[in-house]
PDB file of C-alpha atoms in Angstrom:
ATOM      1  CA  MET A   1     -38.826 -12.001  -8.839  1.00  0.00           C
ATOM      2  CA  MET A   2     -38.630  -9.056  -5.904  1.00  0.00           C
ATOM      3  CA  GLU A   3     -38.080 -11.893  -3.249  1.00  0.00           C
ATOM      4  CA  ASN A   4     -34.075 -10.783  -3.489  1.00  0.00           C
ATOM      5  CA  LEU A   5     -35.022  -7.173  -3.247  1.00  0.00           C
ATOM      6  CA  HIS A   6     -33.183  -6.880   0.252  1.00  0.00           C
ATOM      7  CA  TRP A   7     -29.836  -8.601  -1.207  1.00  0.00           C
ATOM      8  CA  LEU A   8     -29.642  -6.026  -3.973  1.00  0.00           C
ATOM      9  CA  PHE A   9     -29.662  -3.244  -1.299  1.00  0.00           C
ATOM     10  CA  TYR A  10     -27.533  -4.428   1.092  1.00  0.00           C
ATOM     11  CA  ALA A  11     -24.768  -5.090  -2.016  1.00  0.00           C
ATOM     12  CA  TYR A  12     -25.553  -1.393  -3.174  1.00  0.00           C
ATOM     13  CA  GLY A  13     -25.231   0.033   0.414  1.00  0.00           C
ATOM     14  CA  ALA A  14     -22.401  -1.982   1.212  1.00  0.00           C
ATOM     15  CA  GLY A  15     -20.593  -0.858  -1.980  1.00  0.00           C
ATOM     16  CA  TRP A  16     -21.088   2.733  -1.392  1.00  0.00           C
ATOM     17  CA  LEU A  17     -20.245   2.357   2.235  1.00  0.00           C
ATOM     18  CA  LEU A  18     -17.094   1.200   1.222  1.00  0.00           C
ATOM     19  CA  ILE A  19     -15.994   3.873  -1.561  1.00  0.00           C
ATOM     20  CA  PHE A  20     -17.636   7.026   0.477  1.00  0.00           C
ATOM     21  CA  GLY A  21     -16.043   5.605   3.659  1.00  0.00           C
ATOM     22  CA  TYR A  22     -13.069   5.772   2.027  1.00  0.00           C
ATOM     23  CA  LEU A  23     -13.468   8.773   0.688  1.00  0.00           C
ATOM     24  CA  PHE A  24     -14.198  10.826   3.891  1.00  0.00           C
ATOM     25  CA  TRP A  25     -11.311   8.956   5.767  1.00  0.00           C
ATOM     26  CA  ILE A  26      -8.737  10.258   3.423  1.00  0.00           C
ATOM     27  CA  GLY A  27     -10.583  13.861   2.946  1.00  0.00           C
ATOM     28  CA  ARG A  28     -10.395  13.845   6.740  1.00  0.00           C
ATOM     29  CA  ARG A  29      -6.435  12.884   6.090  1.00  0.00           C
ATOM     30  CA  GLU A  30      -6.279  15.796   3.594  1.00  0.00           C
ATOM     31  CA  ARG A  31      -7.438  19.038   5.779  1.00  0.00           C
ATOM     32  CA  HIS A  32      -5.248  17.215   8.920  1.00  0.00           C
ATOM     33  CA  LEU A  33      -2.265  17.151   6.913  1.00  0.00           C
ATOM     34  CA  ARG A  34      -3.130  20.209   5.356  1.00  0.00           C
ATOM     35  CA  ARG A  35      -3.153  21.473   8.745  1.00  0.00           C
ATOM     36  CA  LYS A  36       0.426  20.237   9.781  1.00  0.00           C
ATOM     37  CA  VAL A  37       1.886  22.109   6.596  1.00  0.00           C
ATOM     38  CA  ALA A  38       0.869  25.103   7.583  1.00  0.00           C
ATOM     39  CA  GLU A  39       1.995  24.911  11.394  1.00  0.00           C
ATOM     40  CA  LEU A  40       5.330  23.433   9.810  1.00  0.00           C
ATOM     41  CA  HIS A  41       5.771  26.557   7.489  1.00  0.00           C
ATOM     42  CA  GLU A  42       4.574  28.896   9.853  1.00  0.00           C
ATOM     43  CA  LEU A  43       6.952  27.802  12.458  1.00  0.00           C
ATOM     44  CA  LEU A  44      10.133  28.057  10.022  1.00  0.00           C
ATOM     45  CA  ASN A  45       9.460  31.331   9.057  1.00  0.00           C
ATOM     46  CA  GLU A  46       9.079  32.465  12.404  1.00  0.00           C
ATOM     47  CA  LYS A  47      12.043  30.846  14.034  1.00  0.00           C
ATOM     48  CA  TRP A  48      14.735  31.166  11.964  1.00  0.00           C
ATOM     49  CA  THR A  49      17.144  33.546  11.328  1.00  0.00           C
ATOM     50  CA  PRO A  50      18.324  34.486   8.097  1.00  0.00           C
ATOM     51  CA  LYS A  51      21.781  34.085   7.256  1.00  0.00           C
ATOM     52  CA  LYS A  52      23.629  37.395   5.631  1.00  0.00           C
ATOM     53  CA  SER A  53      23.815  37.309   2.062  1.00  0.00           C
ATOM     54  CA  LYS A  54      27.219  37.597   0.453  1.00  0.00           C
TER      55      LYS A  54
ATOM     56  CA  MET B   1      22.782  19.981   4.919  1.00  0.00           C
ATOM     57  CA  TYR B   2      20.248  22.393   4.426  1.00  0.00           C
ATOM     58  CA  THR B   3      21.037  25.965   6.489  1.00  0.00           C
ATOM     59  CA  GLY B   4      18.355  27.947   4.748  1.00  0.00           C
ATOM     60  CA  PRO B   5      17.538  30.214   2.090  1.00  0.00           C
ATOM     61  CA  VAL B   6      19.847  33.554   2.449  1.00  0.00           C
ATOM     62  CA  GLU B   7      18.712  36.626   3.496  1.00  0.00           C
ATOM     63  CA  GLY B   8      15.692  38.019   1.354  1.00  0.00           C
ATOM     64  CA  GLN B   9      14.107  34.692   0.742  1.00  0.00           C
ATOM     65  CA  SER B  10      11.305  33.017   2.325  1.00  0.00           C
ATOM     66  CA  ILE B  11      11.238  29.293   3.180  1.00  0.00           C
ATOM     67  CA  PRO B  12      10.725  27.449   0.017  1.00  0.00           C
ATOM     68  CA  PRO B  13       7.305  26.408  -0.447  1.00  0.00           C
ATOM     69  CA  ALA B  14       6.056  22.729   0.500  1.00  0.00           C
ATOM     70  CA  GLY B  15       5.485  21.519  -3.359  1.00  0.00           C
ATOM     71  CA  PHE B  16       2.253  21.338  -3.844  1.00  0.00           C
ATOM     72  CA  ASP B  17      -0.405  23.105  -5.638  1.00  0.00           C
ATOM     73  CA  ASP B  18      -3.561  24.435  -3.527  1.00  0.00           C
ATOM     74  CA  ARG B  19      -6.085  23.537  -6.218  1.00  0.00           C
ATOM     75  CA  PRO B  20      -9.179  21.552  -4.947  1.00  0.00           C
ATOM     76  CA  ALA B  21      -8.435  17.846  -6.021  1.00  0.00           C
ATOM     77  CA  LEU B  22     -11.703  17.688  -6.950  1.00  0.00           C
ATOM     78  CA  PRO B  23     -12.746  20.510  -9.597  1.00  0.00           C
ATOM     79  CA  LEU B  24     -16.178  20.933 -10.982  1.00  0.00           C
ATOM     80  CA  TRP B  25     -15.440  19.741 -14.312  1.00  0.00           C
ATOM     81  CA  LEU B  26     -15.092  16.182 -12.515  1.00  0.00           C
ATOM     82  CA  LEU B  27     -17.233  16.122  -9.569  1.00  0.00           C
ATOM     83  CA  LEU B  28     -20.597  17.450 -11.436  1.00  0.00           C
ATOM     84  CA  PRO B  29     -20.501  14.962 -14.330  1.00  0.00           C
ATOM     85  CA  THR B  30     -19.228  12.159 -11.556  1.00  0.00           C
ATOM     86  CA  ALA B  31     -22.648  13.032  -9.555  1.00  0.00           C
ATOM     87  CA  ALA B  32     -25.507  13.062 -12.227  1.00  0.00           C
ATOM     88  CA  LEU B  33     -23.753   9.954 -13.711  1.00  0.00           C
ATOM     89  CA  MET B  34     -24.078   8.585 -10.347  1.00  0.00           C
ATOM     90  CA  LEU B  35     -27.805   9.669  -9.878  1.00  0.00           C
ATOM     91  CA  LEU B  36     -28.316   8.403 -13.957  1.00  0.00           C
ATOM     92  CA  THR B  37     -26.736   5.172 -12.923  1.00  0.00           C
ATOM     93  CA  LEU B  38     -29.032   4.742  -9.882  1.00  0.00           C
ATOM     94  CA  TYR B  39     -32.302   5.557 -12.350  1.00  0.00           C
ATOM     95  CA  LEU B  40     -31.225   3.025 -14.733  1.00  0.00           C
ATOM     96  CA  VAL B  41     -30.541   0.523 -12.812  1.00  0.00           C
ATOM     97  CA  PHE B  42     -32.968   0.313  -9.691  1.00  0.00           C
ATOM     98  CA  ASP B  43     -36.197   1.747 -12.680  1.00  0.00           C
ATOM     99  CA  TRP B  44     -35.426   1.442 -16.371  1.00  0.00           C
ATOM    100  CA  VAL B  45     -33.203  -1.503 -16.770  1.00  0.00           C
ATOM    101  CA  SER B  46     -35.675  -4.623 -17.585  1.00  0.00           C
ATOM    102  CA  THR B  47     -35.041  -7.514 -15.055  1.00  0.00           C
ATOM    103  CA  GLU B  48     -33.334 -10.667 -16.051  1.00  0.00           C
ATOM    104  CA  ALA B  49     -35.535 -13.950 -16.302  1.00  0.00           C
ATOM    105  CA  THR B  50     -33.486 -16.577 -14.140  1.00  0.00           C
ATOM    106  CA  MET B  51     -31.843 -14.508 -11.173  1.00  0.00           C
ATOM    107  CA  GLY B  52     -34.621 -11.812 -11.219  1.00  0.00           C
ATOM    108  CA  ILE B  53     -34.101  -8.604  -9.571  1.00  0.00           C
ATOM    109  CA  VAL B  54     -30.693  -9.423  -7.776  1.00  0.00           C
ATOM    110  CA  GLN B  55     -29.054  -9.552 -10.903  1.00  0.00           C
ATOM    111  CA  ARG B  56     -28.983  -6.049 -10.790  1.00  0.00           C
ATOM    112  CA  ILE B  57     -25.752  -5.926  -8.632  1.00  0.00           C
ATOM    113  CA  PHE B  58     -24.137  -7.201 -11.778  1.00  0.00           C
ATOM    114  CA  TYR B  59     -24.086  -3.248 -12.723  1.00  0.00           C
ATOM    115  CA  PHE B  60     -21.896  -2.396  -9.191  1.00  0.00           C
ATOM    116  CA  HIS B  61     -20.081  -5.509  -9.237  1.00  0.00           C
ATOM    117  CA  VAL B  62     -18.558  -6.049 -12.705  1.00  0.00           C
ATOM    118  CA  PRO B  63     -17.351  -2.439 -12.999  1.00  0.00           C
ATOM    119  CA  ALA B  64     -15.689  -2.274  -9.928  1.00  0.00           C
ATOM    120  CA  ALA B  65     -13.903  -5.356 -11.240  1.00  0.00           C
ATOM    121  CA  ALA B  66     -12.970  -3.377 -14.464  1.00  0.00           C
ATOM    122  CA  VAL B  67     -11.926  -0.268 -12.449  1.00  0.00           C
ATOM    123  CA  SER B  68      -9.455  -2.580 -10.516  1.00  0.00           C
ATOM    124  CA  PHE B  69      -7.899  -3.587 -13.482  1.00  0.00           C
ATOM    125  CA  LEU B  70      -7.663  -0.174 -14.711  1.00  0.00           C
ATOM    126  CA  ALA B  71      -6.205   0.759 -11.731  1.00  0.00           C
ATOM    127  CA  CYS B  72      -3.586  -2.150 -11.425  1.00  0.00           C
ATOM    128  CA  PHE B  73      -2.686  -1.143 -14.846  1.00  0.00           C
ATOM    129  CA  VAL B  74      -2.046   2.757 -14.255  1.00  0.00           C
ATOM    130  CA  GLY B  75      -0.625   1.858 -10.884  1.00  0.00           C
ATOM    131  CA  GLY B  76       1.936  -0.705 -12.481  1.00  0.00           C
ATOM    132  CA  VAL B  77       3.117   1.436 -15.242  1.00  0.00           C
ATOM    133  CA  SER B  78       3.332   4.561 -13.088  1.00  0.00           C
ATOM    134  CA  SER B  79       5.719   2.555 -10.764  1.00  0.00           C
ATOM    135  CA  ILE B  80       7.753   1.460 -13.778  1.00  0.00           C
ATOM    136  CA  LEU B  81       7.966   5.467 -14.816  1.00  0.00           C
ATOM    137  CA  TYR B  82       9.310   5.901 -11.085  1.00  0.00           C
ATOM    138  CA  LEU B  83      11.747   3.725 -11.311  1.00  0.00           C
ATOM    139  CA  VAL B  84      13.010   5.050 -14.442  1.00  0.00           C
ATOM    140  CA  THR B  85      12.863   8.800 -14.128  1.00  0.00           C
ATOM    141  CA  ARG B  86      12.724   9.232 -10.443  1.00  0.00           C
ATOM    142  CA  GLN B  87      10.108  11.812 -10.950  1.00  0.00           C
ATOM    143  CA  GLU B  88       7.769  11.776  -7.630  1.00  0.00           C
ATOM    144  CA  LYS B  89       4.736  12.674  -9.172  1.00  0.00           C
ATOM    145  CA  TYR B  90       4.881   8.734 -10.380  1.00  0.00           C
ATOM    146  CA  ASP B  91       5.255   7.471  -6.914  1.00  0.00           C
ATOM    147  CA  ASP B  92       2.489   9.437  -5.838  1.00  0.00           C
ATOM    148  CA  LEU B  93       0.154   8.406  -8.494  1.00  0.00           C
ATOM    149  CA  SER B  94       1.100   5.188  -8.479  1.00  0.00           C
ATOM    150  CA  LEU B  95       0.344   4.848  -4.583  1.00  0.00           C
ATOM    151  CA  ALA B  96      -2.757   6.372  -5.535  1.00  0.00           C
ATOM    152  CA  ALA B  97      -3.909   4.152  -7.924  1.00  0.00           C
ATOM    153  CA  ASN B  98      -2.962   0.902  -5.552  1.00  0.00           C
ATOM    154  CA  GLU B  99      -4.290   2.023  -2.780  1.00  0.00           C
ATOM    155  CA  SER B 100      -7.862   2.397  -5.075  1.00  0.00           C
ATOM    156  CA  ILE B 101      -7.409  -1.340  -6.116  1.00  0.00           C
ATOM    157  CA  VAL B 102      -7.701  -2.501  -2.438  1.00  0.00           C
ATOM    158  CA  VAL B 103     -10.976  -0.470  -2.091  1.00  0.00           C
ATOM    159  CA  PHE B 104     -12.853  -1.229  -5.202  1.00  0.00           C
ATOM    160  CA  GLU B 105     -11.300  -4.870  -5.186  1.00  0.00           C
ATOM    161  CA  SER B 106     -13.218  -5.163  -1.892  1.00  0.00           C
ATOM    162  CA  VAL B 107     -16.294  -3.803  -3.059  1.00  0.00           C
ATOM    163  CA  ASN B 108     -16.047  -6.287  -5.856  1.00  0.00           C
ATOM    164  CA  ILE B 109     -15.272  -8.929  -3.756  1.00  0.00           C
ATOM    165  CA  VAL B 110     -17.802  -8.035  -0.864  1.00  0.00           C
ATOM    166  CA  MET B 111     -20.813  -7.333  -3.519  1.00  0.00           C
ATOM    167  CA  GLY B 112     -19.977 -10.614  -5.657  1.00  0.00           C
ATOM    168  CA  SER B 113     -20.075 -12.576  -1.976  1.00  0.00           C
ATOM    169  CA  LEU B 114     -23.611 -10.732  -1.684  1.00  0.00           C
ATOM    170  CA  TRP B 115     -25.226 -11.636  -5.256  1.00  0.00           C
ATOM    171  CA  ALA B 116     -23.812 -15.413  -4.399  1.00  0.00           C
ATOM    172  CA  ARG B 117     -25.689 -15.728  -1.117  1.00  0.00           C
ATOM    173  CA  PRO B 118     -29.146 -15.792  -2.656  1.00  0.00           C
ATOM    174  CA  VAL B 119     -28.021 -17.505  -6.331  1.00  0.00           C
ATOM    175  CA  TRP B 120     -25.844 -19.796  -5.557  1.00  0.00           C
ATOM    176  CA  GLY B 121     -26.918 -20.515  -1.804  1.00  0.00           C
ATOM    177  CA  ILE B 122     -23.138 -19.963  -0.527  1.00  0.00           C
ATOM    178  CA  TRP B 123     -21.108 -16.552   0.115  1.00  0.00           C
ATOM    179  CA  TRP B 124     -17.682 -17.965  -0.928  1.00  0.00           C
ATOM    180  CA  THR B 125     -16.424 -20.671  -3.058  1.00  0.00           C
ATOM    181  CA  TRP B 126     -12.314 -21.101  -3.757  1.00  0.00           C
ATOM    182  CA  ASP B 127     -12.820 -21.510  -7.287  1.00  0.00           C
ATOM    183  CA  ALA B 128     -10.338 -20.093 -10.128  1.00  0.00           C
ATOM    184  CA  ARG B 129     -11.918 -16.901 -10.466  1.00  0.00           C
ATOM    185  CA  LEU B 130     -12.633 -16.186  -6.707  1.00  0.00           C
ATOM    186  CA  THR B 131      -9.381 -16.915  -5.901  1.00  0.00           C
ATOM    187  CA  SER B 132      -7.529 -15.255  -8.109  1.00  0.00           C
ATOM    188  CA  SER B 133      -9.322 -11.840  -7.422  1.00  0.00           C
ATOM    189  CA  PHE B 134      -8.910 -12.429  -3.544  1.00  0.00           C
ATOM    190  CA  VAL B 135      -5.142 -12.970  -4.679  1.00  0.00           C
ATOM    191  CA  LEU B 136      -5.447  -9.530  -6.204  1.00  0.00           C
ATOM    192  CA  LEU B 137      -6.401  -8.123  -3.345  1.00  0.00           C
ATOM    193  CA  PHE B 138      -4.240  -9.403  -1.030  1.00  0.00           C
ATOM    194  CA  LEU B 139      -1.020  -8.511  -3.038  1.00  0.00           C
ATOM    195  CA  TYR B 140      -2.302  -5.178  -2.892  1.00  0.00           C
ATOM    196  CA  ALA B 141      -2.549  -5.084   0.589  1.00  0.00           C
ATOM    197  CA  ALA B 142       0.309  -6.659   1.122  1.00  0.00           C
ATOM    198  CA  TYR B 143       2.066  -3.403  -1.041  1.00  0.00           C
ATOM    199  CA  LEU B 144       0.328  -0.986   1.154  1.00  0.00           C
ATOM    200  CA  MET B 145       1.934  -2.566   4.175  1.00  0.00           C
ATOM    201  CA  VAL B 146       5.446  -3.124   2.307  1.00  0.00           C
ATOM    202  CA  ARG B 147       5.104   0.800   1.724  1.00  0.00           C
ATOM    203  CA  ARG B 148       4.878   1.498   5.195  1.00  0.00           C
ATOM    204  CA  ALA B 149       7.516  -0.846   6.750  1.00  0.00           C
ATOM    205  CA  ALA B 150      10.196  -0.581   3.813  1.00  0.00           C
ATOM    206  CA  PRO B 151      13.143   1.945   4.246  1.00  0.00           C
ATOM    207  CA  VAL B 152      12.479   4.881   1.990  1.00  0.00           C
ATOM    208  CA  GLU B 153      15.585   4.314  -0.449  1.00  0.00           C
ATOM    209  CA  SER B 154      14.323   0.595  -1.003  1.00  0.00           C
ATOM    210  CA  ARG B 155      10.758   1.043  -1.316  1.00  0.00           C
ATOM    211  CA  ALA B 156      10.239   2.392  -4.632  1.00  0.00           C
ATOM    212  CA  GLY B 157      11.673  -1.028  -6.026  1.00  0.00           C
ATOM    213  CA  VAL B 158      10.033  -3.350  -3.248  1.00  0.00           C
ATOM    214  CA  CYS B 159       6.882  -1.986  -4.252  1.00  0.00           C
ATOM    215  CA  ALA B 160       7.288  -1.868  -8.161  1.00  0.00           C
ATOM    216  CA  VAL B 161       7.823  -5.718  -8.138  1.00  0.00           C
ATOM    217  CA  VAL B 162       4.087  -6.265  -5.822  1.00  0.00           C
ATOM    218  CA  CYS B 163       3.112  -3.824  -8.872  1.00  0.00           C
ATOM    219  CA  ILE B 164       4.243  -6.374 -11.613  1.00  0.00           C
ATOM    220  CA  LEU B 165       3.018  -9.799  -9.772  1.00  0.00           C
ATOM    221  CA  GLY B 166      -0.638  -7.369  -9.396  1.00  0.00           C
ATOM    222  CA  MET B 167      -0.355  -6.769 -13.360  1.00  0.00           C
ATOM    223  CA  LEU B 168       0.311 -10.643 -14.179  1.00  0.00           C
ATOM    224  CA  ASP B 169      -2.676 -11.495 -11.727  1.00  0.00           C
ATOM    225  CA  VAL B 170      -5.103  -9.216 -13.716  1.00  0.00           C
ATOM    226  CA  PRO B 171      -5.050 -11.521 -17.052  1.00  0.00           C
ATOM    227  CA  LEU B 172      -5.158 -14.764 -14.785  1.00  0.00           C
ATOM    228  CA  ILE B 173      -8.549 -13.410 -13.710  1.00  0.00           C
ATOM    229  CA  TYR B 174      -9.806 -12.366 -16.929  1.00  0.00           C
ATOM    230  CA  MET B 175      -9.010 -15.741 -18.275  1.00  0.00           C
ATOM    231  CA  SER B 176      -9.782 -17.913 -15.051  1.00  0.00           C
ATOM    232  CA  ASN B 177     -13.344 -18.532 -15.889  1.00  0.00           C
ATOM    233  CA  ARG B 178     -12.627 -18.711 -19.539  1.00  0.00           C
ATOM    234  CA  LEU B 179     -10.064 -21.356 -18.909  1.00  0.00           C
ATOM    235  CA  PHE B 180     -11.177 -23.636 -16.083  1.00  0.00           C
ATOM    236  CA  ARG B 181     -14.803 -24.383 -14.974  1.00  0.00           C
ATOM    237  CA  THR B 182     -15.671 -22.294 -12.614  1.00  0.00           C
ATOM    238  CA  GLN B 183     -19.270 -21.731 -10.072  1.00  0.00           C
ATOM    239  CA  HIS B 184     -18.329 -18.180 -10.926  1.00  0.00           C
ATOM    240  CA  PRO B 185     -20.886 -17.731 -14.351  1.00  0.00           C
ATOM    241  CA  SER B 186     -18.786 -17.555 -17.792  1.00  0.00           C
ATOM    242  CA  PRO B 187     -18.403 -14.093 -19.008  1.00  0.00           C
ATOM    243  CA  VAL B 188     -21.582 -12.242 -20.435  1.00  0.00           C
ATOM    244  CA  LEU B 189     -19.366  -9.905 -22.352  1.00  0.00           C
ATOM    245  CA  GLY B 190     -16.458 -11.248 -24.713  1.00  0.00           C
ATOM    246  CA  GLY B 191     -17.542 -14.596 -23.924  1.00  0.00           C
ATOM    247  CA  GLY B 192     -17.951 -16.670 -27.781  1.00  0.00           C
ATOM    248  CA  GLU B 193     -21.439 -16.919 -29.583  1.00  0.00           C
ATOM    249  CA  ASN B 194     -23.756 -17.732 -26.565  1.00  0.00           C
ATOM    250  CA  SER B 195     -22.524 -14.572 -24.592  1.00  0.00           C
ATOM    251  CA  GLY B 196     -24.013 -11.182 -24.942  1.00  0.00           C
ATOM    252  CA  LEU B 197     -26.436  -8.585 -22.913  1.00  0.00           C
ATOM    253  CA  ALA B 198     -29.995  -7.105 -24.050  1.00  0.00           C
ATOM    254  CA  PRO B 199     -29.545  -3.607 -25.746  1.00  0.00           C
ATOM    255  CA  ASP B 200     -31.323  -2.079 -22.549  1.00  0.00           C
ATOM    256  CA  MET B 201     -28.860  -4.479 -20.332  1.00  0.00           C
ATOM    257  CA  LEU B 202     -25.943  -3.240 -22.171  1.00  0.00           C
ATOM    258  CA  LYS B 203     -26.494   0.289 -21.959  1.00  0.00           C
ATOM    259  CA  THR B 204     -27.114   0.504 -18.377  1.00  0.00           C
ATOM    260  CA  PHE B 205     -23.912  -1.368 -17.885  1.00  0.00           C
ATOM    261  CA  LEU B 206     -22.047   1.252 -20.148  1.00  0.00           C
ATOM    262  CA  VAL B 207     -23.144   3.879 -18.270  1.00  0.00           C
ATOM    263  CA  ALA B 208     -22.568   2.413 -14.830  1.00  0.00           C
ATOM    264  CA  LEU B 209     -18.940   1.752 -16.474  1.00  0.00           C
ATOM    265  CA  VAL B 210     -18.360   4.983 -17.241  1.00  0.00           C
ATOM    266  CA  THR B 211     -19.718   6.396 -13.802  1.00  0.00           C
ATOM    267  CA  MET B 212     -17.204   3.717 -11.991  1.00  0.00           C
ATOM    268  CA  VAL B 213     -14.227   5.091 -13.696  1.00  0.00           C
ATOM    269  CA  LEU B 214     -15.382   8.757 -13.039  1.00  0.00           C
ATOM    270  CA  VAL B 215     -15.567   7.804  -9.146  1.00  0.00           C
ATOM    271  CA  TRP B 216     -12.347   5.862  -9.009  1.00  0.00           C
ATOM    272  CA  TRP B 217     -10.715   9.215 -10.964  1.00  0.00           C
ATOM    273  CA  CYS B 218     -12.003  11.162  -7.952  1.00  0.00           C
ATOM    274  CA  VAL B 219     -10.808   8.991  -5.400  1.00  0.00           C
ATOM    275  CA  VAL B 220      -7.313   8.510  -6.973  1.00  0.00           C
ATOM    276  CA  ARG B 221      -7.363  12.296  -7.327  1.00  0.00           C
ATOM    277  CA  VAL B 222      -7.924  12.918  -3.678  1.00  0.00           C
ATOM    278  CA  ARG B 223      -5.234  10.223  -2.590  1.00  0.00           C
ATOM    279  CA  ARG B 224      -2.933  11.323  -4.729  1.00  0.00           C
ATOM    280  CA  ARG B 225      -3.627  15.114  -3.385  1.00  0.00           C
ATOM    281  CA  VAL B 226      -2.653  13.371  -0.076  1.00  0.00           C
ATOM    282  CA  ALA B 227       0.513  11.482  -1.062  1.00  0.00           C
ATOM    283  CA  ARG B 228       1.790  14.694  -2.281  1.00  0.00           C
ATOM    284  CA  LEU B 229       0.693  16.376   1.173  1.00  0.00           C
ATOM    285  CA  ASP B 230       2.491  13.581   3.121  1.00  0.00           C
ATOM    286  CA  ARG B 231       5.889  14.629   0.845  1.00  0.00           C
ATOM    287  CA  ALA B 232       5.492  17.889   1.855  1.00  0.00           C
ATOM    288  CA  VAL B 233       5.140  17.084   5.643  1.00  0.00           C
ATOM    289  CA  GLU B 234       8.133  14.877   5.198  1.00  0.00           C
ATOM    290  CA  ASP B 235       9.987  17.577   3.809  1.00  0.00           C
ATOM    291  CA  LEU B 236       9.612  20.378   6.205  1.00  0.00           C
ATOM    292  CA  THR B 237       9.739  18.430   8.939  1.00  0.00           C
ATOM    293  CA  ARG B 238      13.429  17.003   7.735  1.00  0.00           C
ATOM    294  CA  ARG B 239      14.362  20.841   6.827  1.00  0.00           C
ATOM    295  CA  ALA B 240      13.196  21.702  10.441  1.00  0.00           C
ATOM    296  CA  ASN B 241      15.433  19.140  11.846  1.00  0.00           C
ATOM    297  CA  GLU B 242      18.121  20.445   9.629  1.00  0.00           C
ATOM    298  CA  LEU B 243      17.615  23.734  10.936  1.00  0.00           C
ATOM    299  CA  VAL B 244      17.919  22.804  14.371  1.00  0.00           C
ATOM    300  CA  ASP B 245      20.912  20.691  13.688  1.00  0.00           C
ATOM    301  CA  ALA B 246      22.498  23.610  12.189  1.00  0.00           C
ATOM    302  CA  GLY B 247      21.722  26.011  15.092  1.00  0.00           C
ATOM    303  CA  SER B 248      19.752  27.852  12.452  1.00  0.00           C
ATOM    304  CA  ILE B 249      16.825  27.918  14.345  1.00  0.00           C
ATOM    305  CA  ARG B 250      15.681  26.890  17.759  1.00  0.00           C
ATOM    306  CA  LEU B 251      12.178  25.217  17.811  1.00  0.00           C
TER     307      LEU B 251
END
């Protein structure tokens, strides 16, 4: 009954690794993009000269 | 051409909300159900008589497949909604759902293979069920490649076609071990008179299924947020380039 226990752990380990690995990867990507958006926003607000309103 | 807002206005917002992608009302029940599922699978549920303890892979393998089917449906419907309405939120949801199919279908196939090895003595066989599942994985991997490679203006149309093909593969996978003789076992749920699960196995399966749906929802929410941020970066970069071209700013 218990001789295949290691296959059960391999399978669950692989499953969770794939899901959490993916979540970790997109979490990192989210942080990177947030920084990039903030930088671009700051750059645009800093550098441009607004036109006079008519 | 965008030359910037007039005096007194600031740069328009990037177009995404800043609330956490995973709110506590979703995160806490998901974490609690994950722990409950682990307890049920590894301690509570009875062991299947023929295959032994390795049969417990079932409680992760089948929900992963079910969630892939759900993601195909959500991705396909949101693709069609995007084509009809051209609202970017549907495109973001479609991308998030379709990318999640690659993850959950990979989980399904890898776990199935790790179950097949001790039970069948082989890692893989090209029967109807396994082959159609493999085709689903590759269709959505192709979707992700097409999405990166296709020009922006034709991207949605091409991707929608791949989504529709993916949706067509789902009933084929579902029916494959009903219509053909396969190495893969006959359906345990909804498979006729001799199919079914013992009550404790059914309870464990249902809890595992709900858990997997919640985990999938978390994944889709985070991926959708990343899609929105990607769009915001594209938008701000385009604005910056237009302002440079118009001479409004010097970078």
